[in-house]
PDB file of C-alpha atoms in Angstrom:
ATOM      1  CA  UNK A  30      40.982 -15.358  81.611  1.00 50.00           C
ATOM      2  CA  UNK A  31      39.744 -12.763  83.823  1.00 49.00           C
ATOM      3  CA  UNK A  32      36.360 -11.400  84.165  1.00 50.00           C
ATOM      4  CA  UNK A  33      37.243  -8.164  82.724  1.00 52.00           C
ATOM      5  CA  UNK A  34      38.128  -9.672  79.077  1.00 49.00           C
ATOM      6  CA  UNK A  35      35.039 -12.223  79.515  1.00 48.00           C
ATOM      7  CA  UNK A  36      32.584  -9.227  80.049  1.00 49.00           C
ATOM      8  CA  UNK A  37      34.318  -7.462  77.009  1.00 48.00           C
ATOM      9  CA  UNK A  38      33.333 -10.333  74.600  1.00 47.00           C
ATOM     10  CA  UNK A  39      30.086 -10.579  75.405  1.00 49.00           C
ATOM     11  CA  UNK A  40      29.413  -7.668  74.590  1.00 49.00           C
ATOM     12  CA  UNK A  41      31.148  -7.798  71.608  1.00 45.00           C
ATOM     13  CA  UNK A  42      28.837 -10.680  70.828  1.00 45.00           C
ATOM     14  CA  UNK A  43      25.580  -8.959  71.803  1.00 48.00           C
ATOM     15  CA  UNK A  44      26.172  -5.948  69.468  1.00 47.00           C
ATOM     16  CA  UNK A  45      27.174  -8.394  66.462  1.00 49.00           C
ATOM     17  CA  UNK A  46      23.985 -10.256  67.784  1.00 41.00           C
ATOM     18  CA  UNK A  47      21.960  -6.529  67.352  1.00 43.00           C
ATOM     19  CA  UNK A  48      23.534  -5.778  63.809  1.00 44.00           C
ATOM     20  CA  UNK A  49      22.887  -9.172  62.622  1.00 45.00           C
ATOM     21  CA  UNK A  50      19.132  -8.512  63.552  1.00 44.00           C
ATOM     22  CA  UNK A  51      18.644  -5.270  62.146  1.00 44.00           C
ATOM     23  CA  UNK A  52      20.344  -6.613  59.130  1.00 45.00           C
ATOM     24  CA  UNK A  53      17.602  -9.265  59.096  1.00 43.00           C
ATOM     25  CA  UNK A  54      15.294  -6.617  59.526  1.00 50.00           C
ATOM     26  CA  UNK A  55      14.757  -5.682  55.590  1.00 49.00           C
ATOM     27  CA  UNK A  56      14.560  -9.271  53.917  1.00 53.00           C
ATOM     28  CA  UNK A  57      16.500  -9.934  50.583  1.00 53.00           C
ATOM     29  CA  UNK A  58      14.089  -9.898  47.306  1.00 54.00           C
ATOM     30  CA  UNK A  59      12.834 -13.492  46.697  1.00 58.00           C
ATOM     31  CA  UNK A  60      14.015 -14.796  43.816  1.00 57.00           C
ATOM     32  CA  UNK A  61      10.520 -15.107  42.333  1.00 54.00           C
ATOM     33  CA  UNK A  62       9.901 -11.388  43.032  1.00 53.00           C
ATOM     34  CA  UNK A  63      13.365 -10.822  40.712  1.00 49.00           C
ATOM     35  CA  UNK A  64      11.483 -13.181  37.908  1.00 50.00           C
ATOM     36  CA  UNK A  65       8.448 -11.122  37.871  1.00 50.00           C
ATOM     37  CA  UNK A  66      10.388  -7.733  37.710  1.00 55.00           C
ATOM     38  CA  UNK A  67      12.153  -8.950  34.421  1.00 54.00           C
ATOM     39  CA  UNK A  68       8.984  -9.981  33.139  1.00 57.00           C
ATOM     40  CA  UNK A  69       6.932  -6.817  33.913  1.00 57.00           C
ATOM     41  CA  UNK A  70      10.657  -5.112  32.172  1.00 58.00           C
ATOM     42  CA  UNK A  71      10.194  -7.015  29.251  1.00 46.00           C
ATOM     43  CA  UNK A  72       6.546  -6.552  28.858  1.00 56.00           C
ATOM     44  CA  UNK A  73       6.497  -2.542  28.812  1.00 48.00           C
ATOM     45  CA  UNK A  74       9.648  -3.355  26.566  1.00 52.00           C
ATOM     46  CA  UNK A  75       7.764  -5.152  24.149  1.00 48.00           C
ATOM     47  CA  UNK A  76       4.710  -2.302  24.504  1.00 51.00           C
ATOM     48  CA  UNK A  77       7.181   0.712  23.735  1.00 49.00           C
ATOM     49  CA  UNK A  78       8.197  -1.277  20.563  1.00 45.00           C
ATOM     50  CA  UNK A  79       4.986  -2.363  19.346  1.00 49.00           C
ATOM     51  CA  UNK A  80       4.547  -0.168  15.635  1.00 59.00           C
ATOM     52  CA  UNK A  81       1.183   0.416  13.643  1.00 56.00           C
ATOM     53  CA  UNK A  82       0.997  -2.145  10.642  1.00 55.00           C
ATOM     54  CA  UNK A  83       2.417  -1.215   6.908  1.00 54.00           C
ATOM     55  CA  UNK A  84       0.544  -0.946   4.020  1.00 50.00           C
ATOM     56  CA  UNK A  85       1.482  -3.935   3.048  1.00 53.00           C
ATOM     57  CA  UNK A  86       0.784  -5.284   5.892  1.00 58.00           C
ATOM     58  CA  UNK A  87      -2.555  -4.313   5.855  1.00 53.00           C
ATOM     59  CA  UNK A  88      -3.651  -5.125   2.441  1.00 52.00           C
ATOM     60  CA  UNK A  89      -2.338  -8.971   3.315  1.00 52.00           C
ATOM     61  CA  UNK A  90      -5.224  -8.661   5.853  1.00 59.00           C
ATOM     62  CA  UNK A  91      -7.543  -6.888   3.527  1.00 63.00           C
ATOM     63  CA  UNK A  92      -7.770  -3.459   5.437  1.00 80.00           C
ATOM     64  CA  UNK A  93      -6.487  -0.207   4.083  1.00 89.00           C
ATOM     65  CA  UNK A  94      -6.278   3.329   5.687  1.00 94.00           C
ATOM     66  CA  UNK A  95      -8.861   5.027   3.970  1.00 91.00           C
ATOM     67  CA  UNK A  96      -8.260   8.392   5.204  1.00 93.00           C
ATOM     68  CA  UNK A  97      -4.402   8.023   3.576  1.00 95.00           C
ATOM     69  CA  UNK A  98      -5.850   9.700   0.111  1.00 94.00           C
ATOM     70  CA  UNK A  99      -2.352  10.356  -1.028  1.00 93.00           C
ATOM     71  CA  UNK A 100      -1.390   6.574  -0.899  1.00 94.00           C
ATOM     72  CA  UNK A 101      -4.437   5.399  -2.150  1.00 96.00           C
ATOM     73  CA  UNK A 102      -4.021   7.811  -5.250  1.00 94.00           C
ATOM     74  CA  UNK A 103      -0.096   6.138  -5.550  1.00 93.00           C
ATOM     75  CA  UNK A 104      -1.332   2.656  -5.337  1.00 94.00           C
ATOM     76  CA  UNK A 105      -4.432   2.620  -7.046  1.00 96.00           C
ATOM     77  CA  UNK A 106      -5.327   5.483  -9.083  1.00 96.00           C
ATOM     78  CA  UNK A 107      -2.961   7.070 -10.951  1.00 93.00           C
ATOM     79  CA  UNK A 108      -2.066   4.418 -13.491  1.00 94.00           C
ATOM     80  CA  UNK A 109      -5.410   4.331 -14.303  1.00 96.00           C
ATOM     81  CA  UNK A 110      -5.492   7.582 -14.622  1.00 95.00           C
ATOM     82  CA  UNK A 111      -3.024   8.122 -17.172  1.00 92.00           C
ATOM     83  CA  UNK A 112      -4.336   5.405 -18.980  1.00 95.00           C
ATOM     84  CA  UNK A 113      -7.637   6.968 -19.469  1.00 94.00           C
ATOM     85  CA  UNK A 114      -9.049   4.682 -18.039  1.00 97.00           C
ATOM     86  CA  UNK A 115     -11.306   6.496 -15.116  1.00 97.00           C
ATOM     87  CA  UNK A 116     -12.312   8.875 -18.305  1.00 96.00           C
ATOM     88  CA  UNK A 117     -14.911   5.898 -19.502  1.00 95.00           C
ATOM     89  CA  UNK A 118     -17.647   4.294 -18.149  1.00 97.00           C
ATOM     90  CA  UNK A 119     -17.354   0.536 -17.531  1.00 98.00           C
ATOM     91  CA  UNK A 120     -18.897  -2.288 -15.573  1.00 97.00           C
ATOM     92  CA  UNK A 121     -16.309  -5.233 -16.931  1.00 96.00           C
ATOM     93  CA  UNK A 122     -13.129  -4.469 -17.795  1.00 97.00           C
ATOM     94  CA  UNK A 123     -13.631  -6.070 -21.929  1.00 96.00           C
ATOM     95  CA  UNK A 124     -16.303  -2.680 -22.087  1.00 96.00           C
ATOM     96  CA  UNK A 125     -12.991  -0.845 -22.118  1.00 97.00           C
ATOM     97  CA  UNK A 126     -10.624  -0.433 -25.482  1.00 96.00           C
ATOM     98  CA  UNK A 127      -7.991  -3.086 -25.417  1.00 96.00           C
ATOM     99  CA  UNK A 128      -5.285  -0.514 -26.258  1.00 96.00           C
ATOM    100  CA  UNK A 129      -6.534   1.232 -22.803  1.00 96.00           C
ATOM    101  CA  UNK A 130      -4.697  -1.682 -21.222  1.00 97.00           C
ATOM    102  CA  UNK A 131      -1.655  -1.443 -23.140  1.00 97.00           C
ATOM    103  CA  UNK A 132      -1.222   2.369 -22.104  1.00 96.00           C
ATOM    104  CA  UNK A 133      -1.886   0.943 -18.052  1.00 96.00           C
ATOM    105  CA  UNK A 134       0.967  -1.107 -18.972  1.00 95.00           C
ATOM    106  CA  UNK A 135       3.175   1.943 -19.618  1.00 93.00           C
ATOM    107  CA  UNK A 136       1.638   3.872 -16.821  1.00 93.00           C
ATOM    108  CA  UNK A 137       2.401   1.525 -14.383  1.00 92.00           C
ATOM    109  CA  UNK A 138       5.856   0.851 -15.669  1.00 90.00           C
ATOM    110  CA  UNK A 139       7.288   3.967 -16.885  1.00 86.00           C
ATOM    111  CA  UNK A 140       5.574   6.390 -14.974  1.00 84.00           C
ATOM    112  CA  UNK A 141       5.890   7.934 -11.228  1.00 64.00           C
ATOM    113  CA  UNK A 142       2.640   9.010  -9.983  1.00 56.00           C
ATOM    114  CA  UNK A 143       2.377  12.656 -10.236  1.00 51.00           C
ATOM    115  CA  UNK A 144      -0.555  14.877 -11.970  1.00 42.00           C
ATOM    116  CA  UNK A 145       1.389  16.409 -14.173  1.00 44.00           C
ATOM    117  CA  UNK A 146       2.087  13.069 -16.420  1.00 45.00           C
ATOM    118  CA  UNK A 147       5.567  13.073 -17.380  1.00 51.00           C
ATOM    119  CA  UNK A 148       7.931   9.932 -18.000  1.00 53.00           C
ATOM    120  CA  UNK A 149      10.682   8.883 -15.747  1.00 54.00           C
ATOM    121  CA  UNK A 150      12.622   7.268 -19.045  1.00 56.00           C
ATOM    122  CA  UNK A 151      12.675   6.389 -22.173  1.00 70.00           C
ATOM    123  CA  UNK A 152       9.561   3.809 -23.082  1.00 74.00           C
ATOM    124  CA  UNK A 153      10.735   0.724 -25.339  1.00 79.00           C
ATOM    125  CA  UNK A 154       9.385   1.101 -28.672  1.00 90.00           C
ATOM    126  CA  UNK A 155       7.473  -2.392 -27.821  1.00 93.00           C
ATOM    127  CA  UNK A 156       7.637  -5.263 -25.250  1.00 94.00           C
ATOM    128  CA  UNK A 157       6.907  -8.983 -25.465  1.00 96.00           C
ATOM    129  CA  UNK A 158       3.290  -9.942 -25.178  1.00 97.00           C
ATOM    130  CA  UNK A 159       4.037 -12.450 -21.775  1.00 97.00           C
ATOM    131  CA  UNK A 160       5.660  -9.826 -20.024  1.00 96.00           C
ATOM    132  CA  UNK A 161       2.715  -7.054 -20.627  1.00 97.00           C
ATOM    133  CA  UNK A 162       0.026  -9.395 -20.002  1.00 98.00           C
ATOM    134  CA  UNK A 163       1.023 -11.089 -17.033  1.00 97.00           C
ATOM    135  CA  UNK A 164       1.194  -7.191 -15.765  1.00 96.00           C
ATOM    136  CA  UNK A 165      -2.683  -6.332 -17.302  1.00 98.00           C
ATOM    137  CA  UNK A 166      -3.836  -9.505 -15.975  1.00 97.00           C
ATOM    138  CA  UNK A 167      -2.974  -9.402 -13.154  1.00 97.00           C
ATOM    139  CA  UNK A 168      -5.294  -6.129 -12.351  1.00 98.00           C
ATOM    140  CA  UNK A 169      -8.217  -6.557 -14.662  1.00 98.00           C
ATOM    141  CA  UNK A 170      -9.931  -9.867 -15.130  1.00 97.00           C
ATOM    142  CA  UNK A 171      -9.849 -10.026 -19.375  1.00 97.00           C
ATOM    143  CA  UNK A 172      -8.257 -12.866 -21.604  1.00 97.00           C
ATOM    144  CA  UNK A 173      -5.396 -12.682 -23.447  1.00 98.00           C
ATOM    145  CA  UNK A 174      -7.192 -12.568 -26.623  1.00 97.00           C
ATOM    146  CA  UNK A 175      -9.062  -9.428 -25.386  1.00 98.00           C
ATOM    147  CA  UNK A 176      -5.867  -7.844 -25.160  1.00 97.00           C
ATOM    148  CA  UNK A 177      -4.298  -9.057 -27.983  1.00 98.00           C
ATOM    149  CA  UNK A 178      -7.334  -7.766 -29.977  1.00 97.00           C
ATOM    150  CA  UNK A 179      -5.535  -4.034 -29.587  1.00 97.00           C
ATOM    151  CA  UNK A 180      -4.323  -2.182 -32.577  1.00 96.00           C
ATOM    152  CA  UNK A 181      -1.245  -2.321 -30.344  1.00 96.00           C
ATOM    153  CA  UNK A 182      -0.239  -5.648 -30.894  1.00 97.00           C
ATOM    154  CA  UNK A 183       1.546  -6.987 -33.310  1.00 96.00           C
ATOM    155  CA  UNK A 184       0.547 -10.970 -33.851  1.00 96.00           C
ATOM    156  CA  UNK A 185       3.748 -11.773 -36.305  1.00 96.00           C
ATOM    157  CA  UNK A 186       6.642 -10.441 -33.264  1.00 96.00           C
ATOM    158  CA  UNK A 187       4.560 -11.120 -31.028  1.00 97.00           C
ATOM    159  CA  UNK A 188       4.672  -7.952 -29.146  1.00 97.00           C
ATOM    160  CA  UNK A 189       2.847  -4.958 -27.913  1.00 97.00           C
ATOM    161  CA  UNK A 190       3.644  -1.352 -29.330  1.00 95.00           C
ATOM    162  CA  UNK A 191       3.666   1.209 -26.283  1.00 94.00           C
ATOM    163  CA  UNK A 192       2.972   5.077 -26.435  1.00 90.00           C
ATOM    164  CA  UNK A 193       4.062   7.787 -24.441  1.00 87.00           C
ATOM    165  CA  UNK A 194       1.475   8.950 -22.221  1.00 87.00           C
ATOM    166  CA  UNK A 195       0.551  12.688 -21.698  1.00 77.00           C
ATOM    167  CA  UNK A 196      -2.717  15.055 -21.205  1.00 77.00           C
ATOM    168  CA  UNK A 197      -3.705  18.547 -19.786  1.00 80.00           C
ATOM    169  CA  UNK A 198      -5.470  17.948 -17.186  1.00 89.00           C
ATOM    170  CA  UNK A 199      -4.910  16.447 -13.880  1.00 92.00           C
ATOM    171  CA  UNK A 200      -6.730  14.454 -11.326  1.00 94.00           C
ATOM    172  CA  UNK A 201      -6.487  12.928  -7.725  1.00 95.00           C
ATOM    173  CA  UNK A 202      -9.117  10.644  -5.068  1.00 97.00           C
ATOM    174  CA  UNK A 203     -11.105  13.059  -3.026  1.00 97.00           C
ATOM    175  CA  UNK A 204     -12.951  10.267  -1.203  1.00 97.00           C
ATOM    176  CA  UNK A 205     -12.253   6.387   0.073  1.00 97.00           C
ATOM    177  CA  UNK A 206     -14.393   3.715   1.521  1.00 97.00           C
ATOM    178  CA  UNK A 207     -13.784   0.097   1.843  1.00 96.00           C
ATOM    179  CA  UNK A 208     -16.693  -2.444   2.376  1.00 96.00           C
ATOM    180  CA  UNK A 209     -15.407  -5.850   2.662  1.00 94.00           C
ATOM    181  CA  UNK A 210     -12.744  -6.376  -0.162  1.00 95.00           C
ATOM    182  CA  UNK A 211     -13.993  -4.284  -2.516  1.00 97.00           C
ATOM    183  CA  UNK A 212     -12.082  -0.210  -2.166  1.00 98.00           C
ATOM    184  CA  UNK A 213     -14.473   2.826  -3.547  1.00 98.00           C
ATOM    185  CA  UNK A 214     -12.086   5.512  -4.867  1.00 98.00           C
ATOM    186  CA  UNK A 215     -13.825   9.114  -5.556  1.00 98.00           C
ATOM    187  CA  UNK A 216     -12.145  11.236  -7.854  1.00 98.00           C
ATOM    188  CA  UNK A 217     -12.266  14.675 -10.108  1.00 97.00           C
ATOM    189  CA  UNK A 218     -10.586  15.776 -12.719  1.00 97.00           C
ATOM    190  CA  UNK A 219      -9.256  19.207 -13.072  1.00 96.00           C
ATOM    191  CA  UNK A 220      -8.880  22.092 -15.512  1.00 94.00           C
ATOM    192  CA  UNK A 221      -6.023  22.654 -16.950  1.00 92.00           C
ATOM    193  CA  UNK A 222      -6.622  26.701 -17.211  1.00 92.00           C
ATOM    194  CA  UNK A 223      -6.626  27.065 -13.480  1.00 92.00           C
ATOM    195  CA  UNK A 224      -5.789  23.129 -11.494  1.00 90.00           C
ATOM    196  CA  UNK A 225      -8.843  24.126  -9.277  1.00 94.00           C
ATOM    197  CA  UNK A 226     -12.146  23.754 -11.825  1.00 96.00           C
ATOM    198  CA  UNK A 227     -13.550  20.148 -11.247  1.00 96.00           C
ATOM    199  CA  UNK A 228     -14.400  19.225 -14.883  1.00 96.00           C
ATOM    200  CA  UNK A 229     -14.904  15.374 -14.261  1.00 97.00           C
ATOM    201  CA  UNK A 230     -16.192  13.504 -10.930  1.00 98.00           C
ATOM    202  CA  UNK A 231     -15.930   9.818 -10.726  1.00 98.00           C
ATOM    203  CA  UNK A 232     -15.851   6.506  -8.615  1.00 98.00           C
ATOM    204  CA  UNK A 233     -13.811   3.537  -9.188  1.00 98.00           C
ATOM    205  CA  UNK A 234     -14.105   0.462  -7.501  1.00 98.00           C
ATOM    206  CA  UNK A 235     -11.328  -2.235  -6.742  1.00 98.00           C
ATOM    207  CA  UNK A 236     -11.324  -5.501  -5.115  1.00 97.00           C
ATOM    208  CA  UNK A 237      -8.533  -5.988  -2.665  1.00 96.00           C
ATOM    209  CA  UNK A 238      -7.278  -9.578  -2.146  1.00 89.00           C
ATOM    210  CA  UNK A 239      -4.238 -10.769   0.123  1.00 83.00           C
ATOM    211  CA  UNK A 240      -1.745 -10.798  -2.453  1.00 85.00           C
ATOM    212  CA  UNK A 241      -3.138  -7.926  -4.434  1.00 94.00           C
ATOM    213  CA  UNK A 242      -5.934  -6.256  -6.106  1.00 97.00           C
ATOM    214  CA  UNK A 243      -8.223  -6.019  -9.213  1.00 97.00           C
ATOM    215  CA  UNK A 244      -9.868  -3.384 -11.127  1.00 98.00           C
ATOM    216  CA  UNK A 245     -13.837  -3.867 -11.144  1.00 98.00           C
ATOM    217  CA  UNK A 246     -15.621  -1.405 -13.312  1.00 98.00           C
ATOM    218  CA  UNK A 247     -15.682   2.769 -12.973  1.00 98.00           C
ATOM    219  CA  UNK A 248     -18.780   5.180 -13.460  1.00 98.00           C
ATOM    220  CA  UNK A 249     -17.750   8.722 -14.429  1.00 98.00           C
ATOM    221  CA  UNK A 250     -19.654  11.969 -15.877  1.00 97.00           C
ATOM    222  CA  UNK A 251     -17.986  15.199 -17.414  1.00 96.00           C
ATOM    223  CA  UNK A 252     -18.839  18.620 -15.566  1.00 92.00           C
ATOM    224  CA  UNK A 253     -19.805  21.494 -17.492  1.00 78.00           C
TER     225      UNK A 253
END
């Protein structure tokens, strides 16, 4: 081989040399720095999807959103409402009428929380005693024959006689505080000439618990 083609290759083989070292000049990513990028991915992933807790959610862990009035007055108050129940003054729930209880039953049941008091269906005529008073029980802390002391119940069927449920005025929780487990509702009634004119004020006060809640007592006075 001549000198001419020798000299040729070598240079070939210096300029692959001088690509090959550029190349090497901007190292490939480690493969740790590739594990920590998916993980820092994943993370802001996980961030982006976090949500705020549901109701539910937060009355398992015995907090409630106290500036959500309009839930508060779903959940808690308007049953009672309708019922008459906010109307009387109580400190244990066997102060109130026992037929007071039957009508929560129907409230709760058969009626969508609005202020204006009207049924969703048609109300059975009556219903078996188990069924209402595992319902009443459940939110006031009476005995069953507290309940079953109601002109409302019937001892020989063994049922409760329910009512259709209905008055003028309407009412809705102006204020909320929670201390602890036990939820302070505020609330006042309305007129019915003008659904402005605050004709009762009240507060009601209900013990939350992880799988529910329970009716404690209610102070109320009529405006004149």
């Amino acid at each position: 081989m001549s000198s001419s083609p020798k000299k040729a290759l070598a240079a070939l083989l210096a300029c692959g040399l001088l690509l090959t070292s550029a190349a090497c000049g901007t190292p490939a990513p480690k493969e740790s720095d590739k594990v920590a990028s998916k993980e820092e991915q994943v993370e802001i992933e996980t961030e982006d999807k976090k949500e705020e807790p549901s109701s539910e959610q937060k009355q398992a862990e015995g907090k409630l959103d106290t500036a959500d009035l309009e839930q508060l007055d779903t959940e808690y108050f308007d049953s009672v409402f309708l019922a008459s129940i906010t109307a009387q003054n109580w400190t244990n729930p066997e102060d109130l009428r026992p037929d007071s209880l039957i009508n929560y039953y129907t409230a709760s049941q058969y009626y969508q929380p609005d202020r204006k008091a009207e049924s969703n269906m048609k109300i059975d005529e009556t219903v078996p005693s188990r069924k209402l008073e595992d319902v009443v029980l459940s939110h006031f802390d009476v005995s069953v024959d507290f309940l079953r002391s109601a002109e409302g119940y019937d001892k020989e069927n063994d049922v409760y006689a329910l009512e259709y449920l209905g008055g003028a005025a309407s009412a809705k929780v102006v204020k909320a505080e929670q201390n602890g487990d036990v939820l302070t509702l505020s609330f006042e009634y309305y007129s019915p000439s003008d659904d402005a004119t605050v004709i009762r004020t009240g507060t009601l006060s209900i013990q939350i618990t992880g799988d529910g809640y329970r009716y404690l007592s209610c102070a109320t006075e009529a405006k004149e």
